[in-house]
Structures are given as C-alpha cells and as structure tokens.
Amino acid sequence: MSEQITVERLERALAACAYVMVLDGPKLAPIFNRLERELEAVRETEDTVARAKRLLETYRARPPRLSLTQPTAEVARS
C-alpha cells in the first residue's frame, strides 16, 4: 500500500504538520523540518528530470550529423 511520494503529498503533510504545530507548539518541529527537506529533494529531482527532457528535445531538433562510412578496399586503392 506504499504510494509514491509526490510534491502534492509532501505539501499536504507539511501543511498538516504546520497546523498541529500552531495548535500544540514546536513538538513536531523535527518532523516539519524533515518534510521540508524531503519536499526540496523531490522538487530538485523533478527539476533535474525536466532539464534533462528539455536537453533531449533541443538535441532532437538539431540537424543530424554527417555520418562517414568506413572506406572500402576499392576506395583505399585509389
């Protein structure tokens, strides 16, 4: 039943933790800090994947390189 960790889930957990902290004090501060770090890590990973996708899109848009074939024996004798 392990669901994927997403930005949305972490944001909801962070908001819930913040709500409880405002009501009950800083007892949950370590959990709040951990959720903030986890959220930043997920966002960073998503940004990295997005940058990689953009790079590949620009790479595909380039004209293909000239491909040279290996010389044959006939060409080598000329």
Short mmCIF file of C-alpha atoms in Angstrom, two decimals:
data_model
loop_
_atom_site.label_atom_id
_atom_site.label_comp_id
_atom_site.label_asym_id
_atom_site.label_seq_id
_atom_site.Cartn_x
_atom_site.Cartn_y
_atom_site.Cartn_z
CA MET A 1 0.00 0.00 0.00
CA SER A 2 3.02 2.24 -0.38
CA GLU A 3 2.02 5.19 -2.53
CA GLN A 4 4.51 7.25 -4.47
CA ILE A 5 5.91 10.29 -2.69
CA THR A 6 4.83 13.36 -4.64
CA VAL A 7 5.17 17.10 -4.19
CA GLU A 8 1.44 17.30 -3.50
CA ARG A 9 1.53 14.65 -0.76
CA LEU A 10 4.52 16.27 0.91
CA GLU A 11 2.88 19.71 0.75
CA ARG A 12 -0.28 18.33 2.38
CA ALA A 13 1.74 16.62 5.10
CA LEU A 14 3.74 19.80 5.68
CA ALA A 15 0.53 21.85 5.97
CA ALA A 16 -0.98 19.35 8.41
CA CYS A 17 2.19 19.37 10.48
CA ALA A 18 2.25 23.18 10.48
CA TYR A 19 -1.37 23.25 11.64
CA VAL A 20 -0.64 20.93 14.57
CA MET A 21 2.49 22.91 15.46
CA VAL A 22 0.50 26.15 15.62
CA LEU A 23 -2.01 24.49 17.95
CA ASP A 24 0.33 22.44 20.14
CA GLY A 25 3.73 24.08 19.94
CA PRO A 26 7.05 23.01 18.46
CA LYS A 27 6.92 19.31 19.40
CA LEU A 28 6.63 18.37 15.73
CA ALA A 29 9.42 20.69 14.58
CA PRO A 30 11.76 17.79 13.69
CA ILE A 31 9.06 16.22 11.51
CA PHE A 32 8.28 19.60 9.95
CA ASN A 33 11.97 20.11 9.14
CA ARG A 34 12.23 16.62 7.67
CA LEU A 35 9.18 17.18 5.47
CA GLU A 36 10.67 20.45 4.22
CA ARG A 37 13.91 18.66 3.29
CA GLU A 38 12.04 15.83 1.58
CA LEU A 39 9.92 18.31 -0.37
CA GLU A 40 13.01 20.19 -1.55
CA ALA A 41 14.67 16.93 -2.62
CA VAL A 42 11.63 15.83 -4.65
CA ARG A 43 11.37 19.25 -6.31
CA GLU A 44 15.08 19.20 -7.13
CA THR A 45 14.77 15.75 -8.68
CA GLU A 46 11.76 16.85 -10.73
CA ASP A 47 13.68 19.93 -11.90
CA THR A 48 16.63 17.77 -12.92
CA VAL A 49 14.39 15.42 -14.92
CA ALA A 50 12.68 18.40 -16.58
CA ARG A 51 16.06 19.86 -17.53
CA ALA A 52 17.14 16.52 -18.97
CA LYS A 53 13.94 16.32 -21.05
CA ARG A 54 14.47 19.85 -22.38
CA LEU A 55 18.04 18.98 -23.32
CA LEU A 56 16.87 15.94 -25.26
CA GLU A 57 14.18 17.97 -27.03
CA THR A 58 16.74 20.53 -28.21
CA TYR A 59 19.12 17.74 -29.18
CA ARG A 60 16.44 16.09 -31.34
CA ALA A 61 15.75 19.42 -33.05
CA ARG A 62 19.33 19.65 -34.31
CA PRO A 63 20.12 18.52 -37.84
CA PRO A 64 21.71 15.07 -37.92
CA ARG A 65 25.48 14.89 -38.05
CA LEU A 66 27.17 13.89 -41.25
CA SER A 67 27.89 10.20 -40.97
CA LEU A 68 31.05 8.98 -42.67
CA THR A 69 31.31 5.32 -43.51
CA GLN A 70 34.47 3.29 -43.31
CA PRO A 71 36.43 3.32 -46.59
CA THR A 72 36.21 0.15 -48.63
CA ALA A 73 39.19 -1.62 -50.15
CA GLU A 74 38.36 -0.12 -53.57
CA VAL A 75 38.39 3.43 -52.27
CA ALA A 76 41.61 2.83 -50.35
CA ARG A 77 43.44 1.74 -53.56
CA SER A 78 42.56 4.90 -55.49
#
